Amino acid sequence: MGTIINGKELAEKLQDATAVEVKELEKAGLRPGLVVLLVGENAASQTYVKNKQLAAQRIGIHSKVMRYPATISEDELLKEIEHFNQAEEFHGILVQLPLPKHIDEEKVLLAIDPIKDVDGFHPMNLGRLFAGAPHMIPCTPYGIMKMFEAYEISLAGKQAVIIGRSNIVGKPMAHLLLAENATVTIAHSKTANLPELAKKADILIVAIGQGHFVTKEFIKPGAVVIDVGMNRNEAGKLIGDVKFDEVEPIAGFITPVPRGVGPMTITMLMQQTVEACRRQKLGE
Ligand code: GUN
């Protein structure tokens, strides 16, 4: 039976430590601030943004959500970003993805001042990460690394397979694992013999966005299985990319959905907002 990695519990512990840091900054007259730009009415995005706000409140981070109609033009949105690049009270800017089709996501991410890019999606921050000298790190892979640390899961020399090649999860995850001396394979929906490949993994990270895609046939006994999936089944229930019930008995470690990776993503966002504040105000 696998050890269940309790992301929620670890997230709360780390958030408590960040809250202490925020109190310390307060003594120096500083309050970290995060502004979230939300375009349109995407239901999943609304939930994520609400959870981010709750975490910010819990920690004492000043947070503001700017809501825009799905019809906002790209130019208008870019102007808003420029405004917040200049706004002293916000040290972090997050544009919730996905954006409506008529807006060029790449242009928008490029417009965010890299020093305020707490999501770590700006090409400058991705480049720094890929070069091995990160500033801001995409929060989901960063949170997964914190899980490995907390559960004392060693990575050096291990075979890691990542299913999913997004800029937000798969690619940055690969670089973080590589920096810890894992041997990394990035697989995806077009990979041949995927179950066979996955079965070689000591560490299996699944971010493919298909509910219950990974079954027991993908799993090497004792493997560490990290499920980044957030899908709704026909009944509207939140499910992961991994068929937890059949994989858990074989795995060495496994994350549940919910209460796994999700709370860690939010926690790292908060931590990077505090770091961004320190960097901008204290020159650290
Ligand atoms: N949409 C889904 N996940 C994320 C995330 O981590 N950050 C942003 N900005 N949008 C997302």
Short mmCIF file of C-alpha atoms and ligand atoms in Angstrom, two decimals:
data_model
loop_
_atom_site.label_atom_id
_atom_site.label_comp_id
_atom_site.label_asym_id
_atom_site.label_seq_id
_atom_site.Cartn_x
_atom_site.Cartn_y
_atom_site.Cartn_z
CA MET A 1 0.00 0.00 0.00
CA GLY A 2 1.31 3.40 -0.95
CA THR A 3 1.91 6.26 1.44
CA ILE A 4 -0.62 8.95 0.61
CA ILE A 5 1.08 12.32 0.22
CA ASN A 6 -1.13 14.76 2.08
CA GLY A 7 -0.79 17.92 0.00
CA LYS A 8 -3.39 19.79 1.99
CA GLU A 9 -1.67 19.21 5.32
CA LEU A 10 1.77 20.09 3.94
CA ALA A 11 0.32 23.19 2.25
CA GLU A 12 -1.15 24.40 5.54
CA LYS A 13 2.16 23.88 7.31
CA LEU A 14 4.07 25.83 4.66
CA GLN A 15 1.41 28.56 4.58
CA ASP A 16 1.73 28.97 8.34
CA ALA A 17 5.46 29.55 7.90
CA THR A 18 4.77 32.08 5.13
CA ALA A 19 2.27 33.85 7.40
CA VAL A 20 5.01 34.26 10.03
CA GLU A 21 7.26 35.75 7.35
CA VAL A 22 4.49 38.16 6.35
CA LYS A 23 4.16 39.30 9.99
CA GLU A 24 7.90 39.96 10.09
CA LEU A 25 7.68 42.04 6.90
CA GLU A 26 4.80 43.98 8.44
CA LYS A 27 7.15 45.10 11.20
CA ALA A 28 9.32 46.59 8.46
CA GLY A 29 6.25 48.37 7.08
CA LEU A 30 5.86 46.02 4.11
CA ARG A 31 2.80 44.11 2.95
CA PRO A 32 3.14 41.68 0.05
CA GLY A 33 0.44 42.25 -2.57
CA LEU A 34 -0.93 40.02 -5.34
CA VAL A 35 -3.28 41.06 -8.11
CA VAL A 36 -5.12 38.38 -10.08
CA LEU A 37 -6.56 39.25 -13.51
CA LEU A 38 -9.51 37.08 -14.42
CA VAL A 39 -11.01 37.32 -17.91
CA GLY A 40 -14.42 35.81 -18.65
CA GLU A 41 -16.56 33.34 -16.75
CA ASN A 42 -14.65 30.02 -16.96
CA ALA A 43 -16.02 27.99 -14.04
CA ALA A 44 -12.76 26.22 -13.17
CA SER A 45 -10.88 29.54 -13.25
CA GLN A 46 -13.42 31.09 -10.87
CA THR A 47 -12.79 28.26 -8.39
CA TYR A 48 -9.00 28.54 -8.65
CA VAL A 49 -9.14 32.29 -8.16
CA LYS A 50 -11.40 31.95 -5.13
CA ASN A 51 -8.99 29.46 -3.56
CA LYS A 52 -6.07 31.79 -4.22
CA GLN A 53 -7.92 34.63 -2.49
CA LEU A 54 -8.70 32.46 0.54
CA ALA A 55 -5.05 31.45 0.86
CA ALA A 56 -3.89 35.05 0.57
CA GLN A 57 -6.31 36.09 3.33
CA ARG A 58 -5.16 33.25 5.56
CA ILE A 59 -1.52 34.30 5.16
CA GLY A 60 -2.04 38.06 5.36
CA ILE A 61 -1.13 38.85 1.77
CA HIS A 62 -2.97 41.82 0.30
CA SER A 63 -4.89 40.46 -2.68
CA LYS A 64 -7.16 41.90 -5.30
CA VAL A 65 -9.08 40.20 -8.11
CA MET A 66 -9.70 42.22 -11.26
CA ARG A 67 -12.55 40.79 -13.33
CA TYR A 68 -12.89 41.59 -17.02
CA PRO A 69 -15.56 40.55 -19.52
CA ALA A 70 -14.62 37.86 -22.07
CA THR A 71 -15.00 40.59 -24.72
CA ILE A 72 -12.09 42.70 -23.44
CA SER A 73 -9.65 43.46 -26.26
CA GLU A 74 -6.05 42.32 -26.17
CA ASP A 75 -4.91 45.96 -26.11
CA GLU A 76 -7.09 46.79 -23.15
CA LEU A 77 -5.80 43.80 -21.22
CA LEU A 78 -2.19 44.71 -22.05
CA LYS A 79 -2.86 48.23 -20.75
CA GLU A 80 -4.18 46.79 -17.49
CA ILE A 81 -1.04 44.70 -17.11
CA GLU A 82 1.11 47.76 -17.76
CA HIS A 83 -0.81 49.59 -15.03
CA PHE A 84 -0.13 46.83 -12.51
CA ASN A 85 3.52 46.58 -13.57
CA GLN A 86 3.80 50.15 -12.23
CA ALA A 87 1.57 49.75 -9.16
CA GLU A 88 3.70 49.86 -6.00
CA GLU A 89 1.31 47.91 -3.77
CA PHE A 90 1.30 44.77 -5.94
CA HIS A 91 4.48 42.70 -6.04
CA GLY A 92 2.89 39.83 -7.90
CA ILE A 93 0.69 39.79 -11.02
CA LEU A 94 -1.15 36.66 -12.13
CA VAL A 95 -3.24 36.41 -15.27
CA GLN A 96 -5.53 33.41 -14.87
CA LEU A 97 -5.36 31.06 -17.85
CA PRO A 98 -6.93 30.10 -20.20
CA LEU A 99 -7.72 33.39 -21.95
CA PRO A 100 -10.43 33.86 -24.59
CA LYS A 101 -9.39 32.78 -28.10
CA HIS A 102 -9.00 36.33 -29.47
CA ILE A 103 -6.27 37.15 -26.97
CA ASP A 104 -2.69 36.02 -27.63
CA GLU A 105 -1.57 34.30 -24.44
CA GLU A 106 2.11 34.61 -25.28
CA LYS A 107 1.82 38.38 -25.76
CA VAL A 108 0.05 38.71 -22.42
CA LEU A 109 2.60 36.64 -20.51
CA LEU A 110 5.43 38.65 -22.13
CA ALA A 111 3.81 41.90 -20.95
CA ILE A 112 4.10 41.01 -17.26
CA ASP A 113 7.22 42.46 -15.66
CA PRO A 114 9.35 39.33 -14.95
CA ILE A 115 10.03 40.56 -11.40
CA LYS A 116 6.26 40.45 -10.73
CA ASP A 117 5.65 37.20 -12.60
CA VAL A 118 4.78 35.04 -9.58
CA ASP A 119 3.43 32.28 -11.86
CA GLY A 120 6.88 31.91 -13.44
CA PHE A 121 5.41 31.77 -16.96
CA HIS A 122 7.34 34.69 -18.53
CA PRO A 123 9.92 33.42 -21.07
CA MET A 124 12.62 35.20 -19.02
CA ASN A 125 11.72 33.17 -15.91
CA LEU A 126 11.32 29.94 -17.89
CA GLY A 127 14.71 30.62 -19.50
CA ARG A 128 16.34 31.18 -16.12
CA LEU A 129 14.88 27.93 -14.87
CA PHE A 130 16.02 26.04 -17.95
CA ALA A 131 19.52 27.54 -17.57
CA GLY A 132 19.64 26.24 -14.00
CA ALA A 133 19.42 29.61 -12.23
CA PRO A 134 15.72 30.10 -11.45
CA HIS A 135 14.05 33.22 -10.00
CA MET A 136 10.32 32.50 -10.29
CA ILE A 137 9.30 28.87 -10.76
CA PRO A 138 5.94 27.68 -12.14
CA CYS A 139 3.98 26.90 -8.97
CA THR A 140 2.71 23.37 -9.70
CA PRO A 141 6.10 21.78 -10.41
CA TYR A 142 7.61 23.85 -7.57
CA GLY A 143 4.98 22.51 -5.15
CA ILE A 144 5.68 18.94 -6.30
CA MET A 145 9.39 19.43 -5.51
CA LYS A 146 8.41 20.58 -2.01
CA MET A 147 6.41 17.35 -1.60
CA PHE A 148 9.48 15.27 -2.50
CA GLU A 149 11.50 17.24 0.04
CA ALA A 150 8.91 16.91 2.83
CA TYR A 151 8.44 13.17 2.28
CA GLU A 152 12.22 12.63 1.90
CA ILE A 153 11.85 11.12 -1.56
CA SER A 154 15.31 11.01 -3.13
CA LEU A 155 15.60 11.90 -6.81
CA ALA A 156 19.26 11.51 -7.72
CA GLY A 157 19.77 8.66 -10.15
CA LYS A 158 16.04 7.88 -10.37
CA GLN A 159 14.10 7.35 -13.58
CA ALA A 160 11.42 10.03 -13.81
CA VAL A 161 8.70 9.96 -16.44
CA ILE A 162 6.47 12.98 -16.92
CA ILE A 163 3.27 12.51 -18.92
CA GLY A 164 2.40 15.94 -20.32
CA ARG A 165 4.60 18.55 -22.02
CA SER A 166 2.99 21.90 -21.16
CA ASN A 167 5.03 25.04 -20.42
CA ILE A 168 3.16 25.26 -17.11
CA VAL A 169 3.82 21.78 -15.74
CA GLY A 170 5.64 19.19 -17.90
CA LYS A 171 8.59 21.20 -19.20
CA PRO A 172 9.45 23.08 -15.99
CA MET A 173 8.98 19.86 -13.99
CA ALA A 174 11.57 18.16 -16.19
CA HIS A 175 14.13 20.88 -15.48
CA LEU A 176 13.55 20.83 -11.72
CA LEU A 177 13.99 17.04 -11.63
CA LEU A 178 17.06 17.26 -13.84
CA ALA A 179 18.58 19.81 -11.46
CA GLU A 180 18.18 17.17 -8.72
CA ASN A 181 19.97 14.60 -10.88
CA ALA A 182 17.01 12.49 -11.91
CA THR A 183 16.99 10.98 -15.41
CA VAL A 184 13.98 12.53 -17.08
CA THR A 185 11.70 11.48 -19.92
CA ILE A 186 8.87 13.72 -21.10
CA ALA A 187 6.06 11.65 -22.59
CA HIS A 188 2.74 12.86 -24.02
CA SER A 189 -0.45 11.76 -25.71
CA LYS A 190 1.43 10.71 -28.88
CA THR A 191 4.13 8.69 -27.13
CA ALA A 192 4.20 5.07 -28.37
CA ASN A 193 3.82 2.29 -25.79
CA LEU A 194 3.11 4.76 -23.01
CA PRO A 195 2.15 2.20 -20.33
CA GLU A 196 5.36 0.30 -20.98
CA LEU A 197 7.46 3.47 -20.70
CA ALA A 198 5.64 4.67 -17.58
CA LYS A 199 6.21 1.28 -15.96
CA LYS A 200 9.97 1.97 -15.98
CA ALA A 201 9.50 5.09 -13.86
CA ASP A 202 10.57 5.33 -10.23
CA ILE A 203 8.85 8.73 -10.26
CA LEU A 204 5.75 9.15 -12.43
CA ILE A 205 4.22 12.60 -12.85
CA VAL A 206 0.92 12.74 -14.67
CA ALA A 207 -0.33 16.00 -16.16
CA ILE A 208 -2.23 14.95 -19.25
CA GLY A 209 -5.65 16.35 -18.36
CA GLN A 210 -7.65 13.16 -18.95
CA GLY A 211 -9.60 11.71 -16.06
CA HIS A 212 -8.41 8.28 -14.83
CA PHE A 213 -6.00 7.95 -17.79
CA VAL A 214 -3.32 6.17 -15.77
CA THR A 215 -4.23 2.64 -14.67
CA LYS A 216 -2.29 -0.03 -12.78
CA GLU A 217 -0.69 -1.18 -16.04
CA PHE A 218 1.39 2.04 -16.01
CA ILE A 219 2.88 1.52 -12.58
CA LYS A 220 6.14 -0.01 -11.42
CA PRO A 221 5.64 -1.48 -7.94
CA GLY A 222 6.82 1.02 -5.33
CA ALA A 223 6.81 4.00 -7.74
CA VAL A 224 6.10 7.56 -6.60
CA VAL A 225 2.94 8.68 -8.43
CA ILE A 226 2.10 12.38 -8.63
CA ASP A 227 -1.31 13.29 -10.08
CA VAL A 228 -1.63 16.83 -11.41
CA GLY A 229 -5.04 16.17 -13.00
CA MET A 230 -8.15 18.17 -12.19
CA ASN A 231 -11.04 16.72 -14.19
CA ARG A 232 -14.77 16.43 -13.63
CA ASN A 233 -16.41 13.06 -14.24
CA GLU A 234 -19.98 12.64 -15.57
CA ALA A 235 -21.33 13.11 -12.05
CA GLY A 236 -19.46 16.41 -11.71
CA LYS A 237 -17.02 14.96 -9.18
CA LEU A 238 -13.40 16.17 -9.19
CA ILE A 239 -11.11 13.36 -10.35
CA GLY A 240 -7.41 13.08 -11.14
CA ASP A 241 -5.56 11.75 -14.18
CA VAL A 242 -4.74 8.61 -12.17
CA LYS A 243 -7.15 5.82 -11.25
CA PHE A 244 -6.30 6.19 -7.58
CA ASP A 245 -8.13 3.12 -6.24
CA GLU A 246 -6.27 0.64 -8.42
CA VAL A 247 -2.89 2.41 -8.44
CA GLU A 248 -2.60 3.16 -4.72
CA PRO A 249 -2.07 -0.50 -3.63
CA ILE A 250 0.96 -0.81 -5.97
CA ALA A 251 2.52 2.63 -5.53
CA GLY A 252 5.16 3.53 -2.96
CA PHE A 253 3.80 7.08 -2.64
CA ILE A 254 0.78 8.66 -4.29
CA THR A 255 -1.00 12.02 -4.26
CA PRO A 256 -4.81 12.11 -4.03
CA VAL A 257 -7.16 14.44 -5.94
CA PRO A 258 -8.39 16.64 -4.32
CA ARG A 259 -6.04 17.49 -1.40
CA GLY A 260 -2.88 16.62 -3.31
CA VAL A 261 -1.03 18.85 -5.75
CA GLY A 262 -3.68 21.62 -5.92
CA PRO A 263 -3.15 23.14 -2.46
CA MET A 264 0.61 23.05 -2.99
CA THR A 265 0.33 25.08 -6.21
CA ILE A 266 -1.49 27.83 -4.35
CA THR A 267 1.00 27.71 -1.50
CA MET A 268 3.95 28.22 -3.81
CA LEU A 269 2.16 31.14 -5.44
CA MET A 270 1.88 32.78 -2.04
CA GLN A 271 5.48 32.05 -1.19
CA GLN A 272 6.68 33.56 -4.48
CA THR A 273 4.55 36.65 -3.89
CA VAL A 274 6.36 37.18 -0.58
CA GLU A 275 9.72 36.56 -2.29
CA ALA A 276 8.79 39.03 -5.04
CA CYS A 277 7.99 41.63 -2.38
CA ARG A 278 11.36 41.06 -0.69
CA ARG A 279 13.19 41.29 -4.00
CA GLN A 280 11.42 44.49 -5.03
CA LYS A 281 11.43 46.29 -1.70
CA LEU A 282 14.51 44.94 0.09
CA GLY A 283 16.63 44.14 -2.95
CA GLU A 284 17.10 40.54 -1.78
N1 GUN B 1 -4.76 27.99 -15.05
C1 GUN B 1 -4.61 26.73 -14.57
N2 GUN B 1 -3.58 26.69 -13.72
C2 GUN B 1 -3.05 27.93 -13.67
C3 GUN B 1 -1.97 28.51 -12.96
O1 GUN B 1 -1.23 27.88 -12.21
N3 GUN B 1 -1.78 29.84 -13.19
C4 GUN B 1 -2.52 30.55 -14.03
N4 GUN B 1 -2.25 31.83 -14.19
N5 GUN B 1 -3.54 30.05 -14.70
C5 GUN B 1 -3.79 28.75 -14.52
#
